[in-house]
mmCIF file of C-alpha atoms in Angstrom:
data_model
loop_
_atom_site.group_PDB
_atom_site.id
_atom_site.type_symbol
_atom_site.label_atom_id
_atom_site.label_comp_id
_atom_site.label_asym_id
_atom_site.label_seq_id
_atom_site.Cartn_x
_atom_site.Cartn_y
_atom_site.Cartn_z
ATOM 1 C CA MET A 1 26.589 121.737 41.084
ATOM 2 C CA TYR A 2 29.728 123.811 40.763
ATOM 3 C CA CYS A 3 33.188 123.317 42.263
ATOM 4 C CA MET A 4 34.021 126.449 44.214
ATOM 5 C CA GLU A 5 37.239 127.451 45.933
ATOM 6 C CA ASN A 6 37.033 127.198 49.701
ATOM 7 C CA GLY A 7 37.592 130.342 51.707
ATOM 8 C CA MET A 8 36.814 132.803 48.915
ATOM 9 C CA MET A 9 36.510 136.272 50.404
ATOM 10 C CA ASN A 10 33.820 138.718 49.307
ATOM 11 C CA THR A 11 34.558 142.253 50.459
ATOM 12 C CA VAL A 12 32.415 145.264 49.613
ATOM 13 C CA CYS A 13 34.610 148.073 48.353
ATOM 14 C CA GLY A 14 32.421 151.035 47.470
ATOM 15 C CA ASP A 15 31.549 151.564 43.807
ATOM 16 C CA PRO A 16 34.436 150.019 41.845
ATOM 17 C CA PHE A 17 32.540 150.193 38.574
ATOM 18 C CA GLN A 18 32.347 153.996 38.738
ATOM 19 C CA ARG A 19 35.971 154.162 39.814
ATOM 20 C CA SER A 20 37.034 151.912 36.926
ATOM 21 C CA ASN A 21 35.029 154.007 34.474
ATOM 22 C CA ASN A 22 36.972 157.101 35.527
ATOM 23 C CA LEU A 23 40.279 155.299 35.131
ATOM 24 C CA TRP A 24 39.109 153.796 31.853
ATOM 25 C CA LYS A 25 38.849 157.312 30.397
ATOM 26 C CA LYS A 26 42.526 157.898 31.266
ATOM 27 C CA TRP A 27 43.767 154.893 29.314
ATOM 28 C CA SER A 28 46.197 155.687 26.521
ATOM 29 C CA HIS A 29 45.182 155.159 22.913
ATOM 30 C CA SER A 30 47.661 152.273 22.623
ATOM 31 C CA THR A 31 46.097 150.471 25.565
ATOM 32 C CA VAL A 32 42.651 150.780 23.990
ATOM 33 C CA LEU A 33 44.037 149.341 20.736
ATOM 34 C CA GLN A 34 45.601 146.461 22.654
ATOM 35 C CA THR A 35 42.325 145.607 24.367
ATOM 36 C CA SER A 36 40.086 146.063 21.317
ATOM 37 C CA LYS A 37 40.633 142.404 20.440
ATOM 38 C CA VAL A 38 39.360 141.462 23.914
ATOM 39 C CA ILE A 39 36.209 143.464 23.344
ATOM 40 C CA SER A 40 35.661 141.942 19.905
ATOM 41 C CA ASP A 41 36.342 138.413 21.173
ATOM 42 C CA CYS A 42 33.822 138.827 23.992
ATOM 43 C CA PRO A 43 30.200 139.980 23.894
ATOM 44 C CA GLY A 44 29.033 143.576 23.644
ATOM 45 C CA ASP A 45 28.936 146.430 26.094
ATOM 46 C CA MET A 46 25.758 145.309 27.850
ATOM 47 C CA TRP A 47 27.347 141.963 28.672
ATOM 48 C CA LYS A 48 30.495 143.549 30.096
ATOM 49 C CA TYR A 49 28.363 145.972 32.060
ATOM 50 C CA ASP A 50 26.357 143.054 33.460
ATOM 51 C CA VAL A 51 29.502 141.216 34.550
ATOM 52 C CA MET A 52 31.152 144.243 36.114
ATOM 53 C CA THR A 53 28.078 145.552 37.919
ATOM 54 C CA THR A 54 27.280 142.083 39.261
ATOM 55 C CA ILE A 55 30.722 141.158 40.574
ATOM 56 C CA GLY A 56 31.795 144.763 41.300
ATOM 57 C CA PRO A 57 30.418 144.961 44.885
ATOM 58 C CA PHE A 58 32.306 141.757 45.739
ATOM 59 C CA TYR A 59 35.544 142.563 43.936
ATOM 60 C CA TRP A 60 38.456 142.366 46.306
ATOM 61 C CA ASN A 61 41.830 143.650 45.140
ATOM 62 C CA ARG A 62 44.031 141.160 46.979
ATOM 63 C CA GLN A 63 47.320 142.810 46.116
ATOM 64 C CA HIS A 64 46.090 146.414 46.371
ATOM 65 C CA SER A 65 47.701 146.722 42.938
ATOM 66 C CA LYS A 66 45.566 149.695 41.863
ATOM 67 C CA VAL A 67 44.187 147.677 38.935
ATOM 68 C CA PRO A 68 40.675 149.025 38.293
ATOM 69 C CA LEU A 69 37.809 146.615 37.911
ATOM 70 C CA GLN A 70 37.339 147.152 34.192
ATOM 71 C CA ASN A 71 41.041 146.534 33.505
ATOM 72 C CA SER A 72 40.939 143.376 35.609
ATOM 73 C CA VAL A 73 37.833 142.031 33.857
ATOM 74 C CA LEU A 74 39.300 142.679 30.408
ATOM 75 C CA ALA A 75 42.610 141.059 31.395
ATOM 76 C CA CYS A 76 40.771 137.985 32.680
ATOM 77 C CA LEU A 77 38.594 137.750 29.563
ATOM 78 C CA TRP A 78 41.683 138.041 27.387
ATOM 79 C CA THR A 79 43.433 135.317 29.403
ATOM 80 C CA LEU A 80 40.486 132.922 29.056
ATOM 81 C CA SER A 81 39.982 133.738 25.369
ATOM 82 C CA ASN A 82 43.603 133.176 24.306
ATOM 83 C CA GLN A 83 46.555 130.878 24.870
ATOM 84 C CA GLU A 84 48.971 133.728 25.465
ATOM 85 C CA SER A 85 51.296 133.122 28.409
ATOM 86 C CA TYR A 86 50.563 134.777 31.732
ATOM 87 C CA ARG A 87 53.733 136.825 31.275
ATOM 88 C CA GLY A 88 52.511 137.984 27.862
ATOM 89 C CA VAL A 89 49.129 138.977 29.324
ATOM 90 C CA ALA A 90 50.911 140.826 32.137
ATOM 91 C CA ASP A 91 52.995 142.807 29.623
ATOM 92 C CA ARG A 92 49.938 143.546 27.491
ATOM 93 C CA PHE A 93 47.981 145.019 30.413
ATOM 94 C CA ASN A 94 50.982 146.536 32.202
ATOM 95 C CA ILE A 95 50.566 144.417 35.356
ATOM 96 C CA THR A 96 52.610 141.682 36.985
ATOM 97 C CA LYS A 97 52.338 137.961 36.244
ATOM 98 C CA SER A 98 51.275 137.201 39.839
ATOM 99 C CA THR A 99 48.530 139.821 39.559
ATOM 100 C CA VAL A 100 47.186 138.090 36.417
ATOM 101 C CA CYS A 101 47.022 134.738 38.232
ATOM 102 C CA LEU A 102 45.377 136.110 41.369
ATOM 103 C CA HIS A 103 42.856 138.215 39.494
ATOM 104 C CA LEU A 104 41.980 135.326 37.164
ATOM 105 C CA HIS A 105 41.192 132.962 40.043
ATOM 106 C CA GLU A 106 39.183 135.647 41.810
ATOM 107 C CA PHE A 107 37.306 136.583 38.630
ATOM 108 C CA CYS A 108 36.345 132.953 37.904
ATOM 109 C CA SER A 109 35.206 132.445 41.502
ATOM 110 C CA LEU A 110 33.020 135.553 41.373
ATOM 111 C CA VAL A 111 31.524 134.539 38.013
ATOM 112 C CA THR A 112 30.600 131.048 39.251
ATOM 113 C CA THR A 113 29.184 132.476 42.480
ATOM 114 C CA TYR A 114 27.187 135.483 41.282
ATOM 115 C CA LEU A 115 26.429 134.689 37.625
ATOM 116 C CA SER A 116 25.619 130.985 37.960
ATOM 117 C CA HIS A 117 21.940 131.702 37.189
ATOM 118 C CA HIS A 118 22.924 131.919 33.523
ATOM 119 C CA ILE A 119 23.145 128.107 33.597
ATOM 120 C CA SER A 120 19.707 126.739 34.427
ATOM 121 C CA TRP A 121 17.694 123.624 33.676
ATOM 122 C CA PRO A 122 14.999 124.258 31.026
ATOM 123 C CA THR A 123 11.487 124.595 32.416
ATOM 124 C CA GLY A 124 8.312 126.263 31.186
ATOM 125 C CA GLN A 125 8.807 128.234 27.978
ATOM 126 C CA ALA A 126 12.518 127.397 27.851
ATOM 127 C CA LEU A 127 11.671 123.687 27.928
ATOM 128 C CA HIS A 128 9.051 124.162 25.208
ATOM 129 C CA ASN A 129 11.513 126.049 22.993
ATOM 130 C CA SER A 130 14.196 123.406 23.476
ATOM 131 C CA GLU A 131 11.764 120.607 22.633
ATOM 132 C CA LEU A 132 10.721 122.430 19.460
ATOM 133 C CA GLY A 133 14.368 122.687 18.413
ATOM 134 C CA PHE A 134 15.018 118.984 18.924
ATOM 135 C CA ARG A 135 11.721 118.157 17.192
ATOM 136 C CA ALA A 136 12.860 120.165 14.183
ATOM 137 C CA ALA A 137 16.115 118.166 14.252
ATOM 138 C CA GLY A 138 14.073 114.960 14.046
ATOM 139 C CA PHE A 139 13.937 113.735 17.641
ATOM 140 C CA PRO A 140 10.841 115.027 19.492
ATOM 141 C CA ASN A 141 10.136 115.116 23.243
ATOM 142 C CA THR A 142 13.784 115.837 24.047
ATOM 143 C CA VAL A 143 14.722 118.054 26.985
ATOM 144 C CA CYS A 144 18.456 118.340 26.307
ATOM 145 C CA ALA A 145 21.532 116.470 25.085
ATOM 146 C CA VAL A 146 24.420 115.208 27.216
ATOM 147 C CA ASP A 147 28.038 114.376 26.440
ATOM 148 C CA GLY A 148 31.478 114.562 27.988
ATOM 149 C CA CYS A 149 34.734 116.054 26.773
ATOM 150 C CA HIS A 150 38.282 116.257 28.087
ATOM 151 C CA ILE A 151 39.823 119.534 29.227
ATOM 152 C CA PRO A 152 43.633 119.109 28.982
ATOM 153 C CA ILE A 153 45.586 120.171 32.067
ATOM 154 C CA VAL A 154 49.124 119.909 33.405
ATOM 155 C CA LYS A 155 50.000 117.369 36.097
ATOM 156 C CA PRO A 156 47.749 118.357 39.023
ATOM 157 C CA HIS A 157 48.694 118.715 42.672
ATOM 158 C CA CYS A 158 46.553 116.011 44.308
ATOM 159 C CA GLU A 159 46.830 112.662 46.063
ATOM 160 C CA ASN A 160 46.564 110.585 42.878
ATOM 161 C CA PRO A 161 47.622 112.585 39.804
ATOM 162 C CA VAL A 162 47.928 109.391 37.721
ATOM 163 C CA ALA A 163 44.111 109.112 37.801
ATOM 164 C CA TYR A 164 43.967 112.255 35.629
ATOM 165 C CA ILE A 165 45.825 110.563 32.754
ATOM 166 C CA ASN A 166 43.203 109.608 30.160
ATOM 167 C CA ARG A 167 43.334 106.770 27.637
ATOM 168 C CA LYS A 168 45.179 109.058 25.183
ATOM 169 C CA GLN A 169 47.911 109.504 27.773
ATOM 170 C CA PHE A 170 47.583 113.173 28.692
ATOM 171 C CA TYR A 171 46.316 114.810 31.882
ATOM 172 C CA SER A 172 42.726 116.005 31.749
ATOM 173 C CA VAL A 173 39.514 116.563 33.675
ATOM 174 C CA VAL A 174 36.120 115.479 32.381
ATOM 175 C CA LEU A 175 33.532 118.139 31.572
ATOM 176 C CA THR A 176 30.044 116.595 31.537
ATOM 177 C CA GLY A 177 27.757 119.037 29.775
ATOM 178 C CA PHE A 178 24.013 119.186 29.162
ATOM 179 C CA CYS A 179 22.723 121.619 26.533
ATOM 180 C CA ASP A 180 19.403 122.608 24.992
ATOM 181 C CA SER A 181 18.664 122.806 21.264
ATOM 182 C CA LYS A 182 20.091 126.362 21.153
ATOM 183 C CA ARG A 183 23.576 125.258 22.325
ATOM 184 C CA ARG A 184 23.020 126.737 25.747
ATOM 185 C CA PHE A 185 24.408 124.837 28.742
ATOM 186 C CA CYS A 186 21.670 123.603 31.091
ATOM 187 C CA HIS A 187 24.022 121.982 33.581
ATOM 188 C CA VAL A 188 27.748 121.293 33.827
ATOM 189 C CA ASN A 189 29.813 119.046 36.035
ATOM 190 C CA VAL A 190 33.591 119.523 35.988
ATOM 191 C CA GLY A 191 36.620 118.088 37.720
ATOM 192 C CA HIS A 192 36.441 114.288 37.619
ATOM 193 C CA PRO A 193 39.697 112.555 36.576
ATOM 194 C CA GLY A 194 40.359 112.050 32.887
ATOM 195 C CA SER A 195 40.657 108.289 33.354
ATOM 196 C CA TRP A 196 36.991 108.084 34.376
ATOM 197 C CA HIS A 197 34.408 106.804 31.934
ATOM 198 C CA ASP A 198 31.630 109.188 30.852
ATOM 199 C CA ALA A 199 29.008 107.048 32.586
ATOM 200 C CA ARG A 200 30.778 107.265 35.942
ATOM 201 C CA ALA A 201 31.107 111.049 35.755
ATOM 202 C CA PHE A 202 27.442 111.276 34.709
ATOM 203 C CA ARG A 203 26.287 109.065 37.587
ATOM 204 C CA LEU A 204 28.006 111.334 40.128
ATOM 205 C CA SER A 205 26.640 114.564 38.653
ATOM 206 C CA ALA A 206 23.640 116.335 40.188
ATOM 207 C CA VAL A 207 21.522 115.371 37.172
ATOM 208 C CA GLY A 208 22.583 111.729 37.376
ATOM 209 C CA ARG A 209 21.659 111.555 41.061
ATOM 210 C CA LEU A 210 18.274 113.224 40.495
ATOM 211 C CA LEU A 211 17.449 110.864 37.632
ATOM 212 C CA ASP A 212 18.032 108.027 40.064
ATOM 213 C CA GLU A 213 16.118 109.550 42.995
ATOM 214 C CA ASP A 214 13.393 111.774 41.499
ATOM 215 C CA PRO A 215 13.541 111.718 37.675
ATOM 216 C CA GLN A 216 10.291 113.583 37.026
ATOM 217 C CA SER A 217 11.643 116.628 38.859
ATOM 218 C CA LEU A 218 13.956 117.084 35.848
ATOM 219 C CA VAL A 219 12.327 115.239 32.958
ATOM 220 C CA PRO A 220 8.531 115.409 32.526
ATOM 221 C CA GLU A 221 6.620 112.215 31.785
ATOM 222 C CA GLY A 222 7.086 111.126 28.180
ATOM 223 C CA MET A 223 10.219 113.230 27.652
ATOM 224 C CA HIS A 224 13.895 112.322 27.742
ATOM 225 C CA ILE A 225 17.532 113.390 27.554
ATOM 226 C CA ILE A 226 19.611 112.076 24.635
ATOM 227 C CA GLY A 227 23.200 110.860 24.765
ATOM 228 C CA ASP A 228 25.626 108.601 22.943
ATOM 229 C CA SER A 229 26.488 104.983 23.696
ATOM 230 C CA ALA A 230 28.648 106.023 26.656
ATOM 231 C CA TYR A 231 25.538 106.553 28.777
ATOM 232 C CA PRO A 232 23.150 104.054 30.353
ATOM 233 C CA LEU A 233 19.754 103.476 28.785
ATOM 234 C CA LEU A 234 17.132 104.870 31.178
ATOM 235 C CA PRO A 235 13.445 105.755 30.736
ATOM 236 C CA GLN A 236 14.555 109.412 30.875
ATOM 237 C CA LEU A 237 17.808 108.948 28.900
ATOM 238 C CA MET A 238 17.826 107.635 25.345
ATOM 239 C CA ARG A 239 20.950 106.241 23.679
ATOM 240 C CA PRO A 240 21.438 104.553 20.282
ATOM 241 C CA TYR A 241 20.894 100.858 19.696
ATOM 242 C CA ARG A 242 24.147 98.938 19.798
ATOM 243 C CA ASP A 243 25.024 98.096 16.204
ATOM 244 C CA ASN A 244 25.629 94.344 16.193
ATOM 245 C CA GLY A 245 25.183 94.080 12.434
ATOM 246 C CA HIS A 246 21.571 92.945 12.736
ATOM 247 C CA LEU A 247 19.683 96.198 13.346
ATOM 248 C CA THR A 248 16.301 96.633 11.707
ATOM 249 C CA ALA A 249 15.625 99.507 9.322
ATOM 250 C CA ARG A 250 13.644 101.300 12.043
ATOM 251 C CA GLN A 251 16.458 100.861 14.560
ATOM 252 C CA ARG A 252 18.951 102.316 12.076
ATOM 253 C CA ARG A 253 16.632 105.280 11.464
ATOM 254 C CA PHE A 254 16.294 105.722 15.226
ATOM 255 C CA ASN A 255 20.077 105.812 15.632
ATOM 256 C CA GLN A 256 20.464 108.229 12.736
ATOM 257 C CA LYS A 257 17.845 110.653 14.021
ATOM 258 C CA LEU A 258 19.182 110.505 17.585
ATOM 259 C CA ASN A 259 22.750 111.148 16.426
ATOM 260 C CA VAL A 260 21.666 114.077 14.254
ATOM 261 C CA ALA A 261 19.827 115.666 17.184
ATOM 262 C CA ARG A 262 22.585 114.828 19.684
ATOM 263 C CA VAL A 263 25.336 116.531 17.680
ATOM 264 C CA VAL A 264 24.214 119.857 19.193
ATOM 265 C CA ILE A 265 26.182 119.074 22.384
ATOM 266 C CA GLU A 266 29.334 118.461 20.344
ATOM 267 C CA HIS A 267 28.785 121.802 18.621
ATOM 268 C CA THR A 268 28.348 123.393 22.063
ATOM 269 C CA PHE A 269 31.697 122.050 23.242
ATOM 270 C CA GLY A 270 33.248 123.261 19.996
ATOM 271 C CA LEU A 271 31.836 126.755 20.513
ATOM 272 C CA LEU A 272 33.061 126.772 24.094
ATOM 273 C CA LYS A 273 36.618 125.858 23.141
ATOM 274 C CA THR A 274 36.602 128.223 20.174
ATOM 275 C CA LYS A 275 35.579 131.152 22.348
ATOM 276 C CA PHE A 276 37.706 130.291 25.364
ATOM 277 C CA ARG A 277 40.920 128.934 23.906
ATOM 278 C CA ARG A 278 42.541 128.687 27.326
ATOM 279 C CA LEU A 279 40.550 125.440 27.634
ATOM 280 C CA LYS A 280 42.815 123.871 25.011
ATOM 281 C CA CYS A 281 45.178 123.402 27.950
ATOM 282 C CA LEU A 282 44.703 124.854 31.420
ATOM 283 C CA TYR A 283 48.020 125.576 33.079
ATOM 284 C CA MET A 284 46.564 125.196 36.552
ATOM 285 C CA LYS A 285 47.449 122.517 39.086
ATOM 286 C CA ASN A 286 44.730 122.935 41.695
ATOM 287 C CA ILE A 287 41.656 120.871 40.761
ATOM 288 C CA ALA A 288 39.285 123.314 42.494
ATOM 289 C CA ASN A 289 40.723 126.216 40.475
ATOM 290 C CA ILE A 290 40.453 124.160 37.278
ATOM 291 C CA SER A 291 36.811 123.301 37.949
ATOM 292 C CA THR A 292 35.984 126.921 38.750
ATOM 293 C CA ALA A 293 37.683 128.223 35.592
ATOM 294 C CA VAL A 294 35.918 125.727 33.295
ATOM 295 C CA THR A 295 32.541 126.405 34.929
ATOM 296 C CA ALA A 296 33.100 130.163 34.555
ATOM 297 C CA CYS A 297 33.780 129.696 30.839
ATOM 298 C CA CYS A 298 30.530 127.724 30.479
ATOM 299 C CA ILE A 299 28.615 130.556 32.188
ATOM 300 C CA LEU A 300 30.273 133.153 29.954
ATOM 301 C CA HIS A 301 29.463 130.966 26.935
ATOM 302 C CA ASN A 302 25.762 131.187 27.798
ATOM 303 C CA MET A 303 26.038 134.940 28.233
ATOM 304 C CA CYS A 304 27.612 135.166 24.768
ATOM 305 C CA LEU A 305 24.610 133.333 23.299
ATOM 306 C CA GLU A 306 22.170 135.559 25.193
ATOM 307 C CA GLU A 307 23.911 138.560 23.605
ATOM 308 C CA GLY A 308 23.283 136.990 20.184
ATOM 309 C CA GLU A 309 26.902 136.471 19.149
ATOM 310 C CA ALA A 310 27.665 134.330 16.094
ATOM 311 C CA ILE A 311 30.659 132.040 16.656
ATOM 312 C CA GLU A 312 32.247 129.685 14.133
ATOM 313 C CA VAL A 313 33.485 126.360 15.443
ATOM 314 C CA ASP A 314 37.119 125.604 14.622
ATOM 315 C CA GLU A 315 37.863 123.164 17.436
ATOM 316 C CA GLN A 316 37.672 119.375 17.324
ATOM 317 C CA VAL A 317 36.348 118.165 20.658
ATOM 318 C CA GLU A 318 38.330 115.549 22.553
ATOM 319 C CA ALA A 319 35.534 113.111 23.346
ATOM 320 C CA ALA A 320 35.529 111.064 26.507
ATOM 321 C CA ASP A 321 35.581 107.273 26.570
ATOM 322 C CA ASN A 322 32.353 105.544 25.520
ATOM 323 C CA ARG A 323 33.349 101.894 25.403
ATOM 324 C CA ALA A 324 31.951 100.512 28.659
ATOM 325 C CA PRO A 325 28.877 98.222 28.442
ATOM 326 C CA HIS A 326 25.722 98.990 30.435
ATOM 327 C CA PRO A 327 23.116 96.695 31.985
ATOM 328 C CA GLN A 328 19.693 96.762 30.328
ATOM 329 C CA ASN A 329 16.853 98.664 31.973
ATOM 330 C CA GLN A 330 13.682 96.935 30.742
ATOM 331 C CA ASP A 331 11.443 100.008 31.161
ATOM 332 C CA ALA A 332 13.959 102.023 29.180
ATOM 333 C CA VAL A 333 14.187 99.320 26.494
ATOM 334 C CA LEU A 334 10.383 99.379 26.134
ATOM 335 C CA HIS A 335 10.309 103.191 25.958
ATOM 336 C CA ARG A 336 13.059 103.238 23.316
ATOM 337 C CA ASN A 337 11.252 100.613 21.256
ATOM 338 C CA GLN A 338 8.061 102.677 21.391
ATOM 339 C CA ILE A 339 9.940 105.722 20.095
ATOM 340 C CA CYS A 340 11.614 103.585 17.445
ATOM 341 C CA ASP A 341 8.210 102.393 16.201
ATOM 342 C CA LEU A 342 7.325 106.036 15.465
ATOM 343 C CA PHE A 343 10.111 106.153 12.865
#
């Protein structure tokens, strides 16, 4: 489900959290003032403690730079939460630029490896709560919403970098995200070229493959995922009626209610990019590193929500292409018409 870096090393190094706590006490007052914005931009103490105690046993100081764990975590959170240059981050935390880069890649790899359980498909009570949220929004029996957005990047180092130029003529990777009614990511798929259509990226995601092979393992009978017109109409995936100028009143109401409920995924992307402003443009050239960094931000986003943080959206999401036509699935057409008749 996630794109991980190959050859990541996990080395046990005693109790780095305790060691970092001791060094933390020795920080100067100015350093604490510099990092207070990091703490305020990221969740509370329990969240930081969770991150550091989870990844601490696997933290490997590649450069032996004597950067304690807590300093490294705060530097990485600051880097992901801002668009400050790596050199600026290095000066702020009194480390070298190369140390920032190495620690950031290692931090993101550890987050995606050992904190990935914070992104999980809704089942049981979580599924019930999500369905209640979508029902309140006007579209019942919904598991989650799906959409895609572009993450801008610089020209990547790969065999075919031109494939990453999207229709708006900048380099990007596609983030396909699924979220519940509480703006929590249920699944993410990152790294496909920006020139790809949403439907193609969706089809090659783990969810897309399962919907084709064993749909009821994800979506219970009578329930569905909702998406925009970029996605195929399936019995387990509802999309709006194509507006050809001859829609019935019920079909227009169906489209309106679906779009109102589906906007939660756009809000989720907006929250993600508001919290982790580095995603406005990732200055990374390795696609595996890019995928790992974006996935790590999605995991941290969920942890922010679990901590109960209120975040205001100030980011317009760069939506992926939704122009491609889709063949009709007759079972899905019948299911959509049955839902439409309820409106």
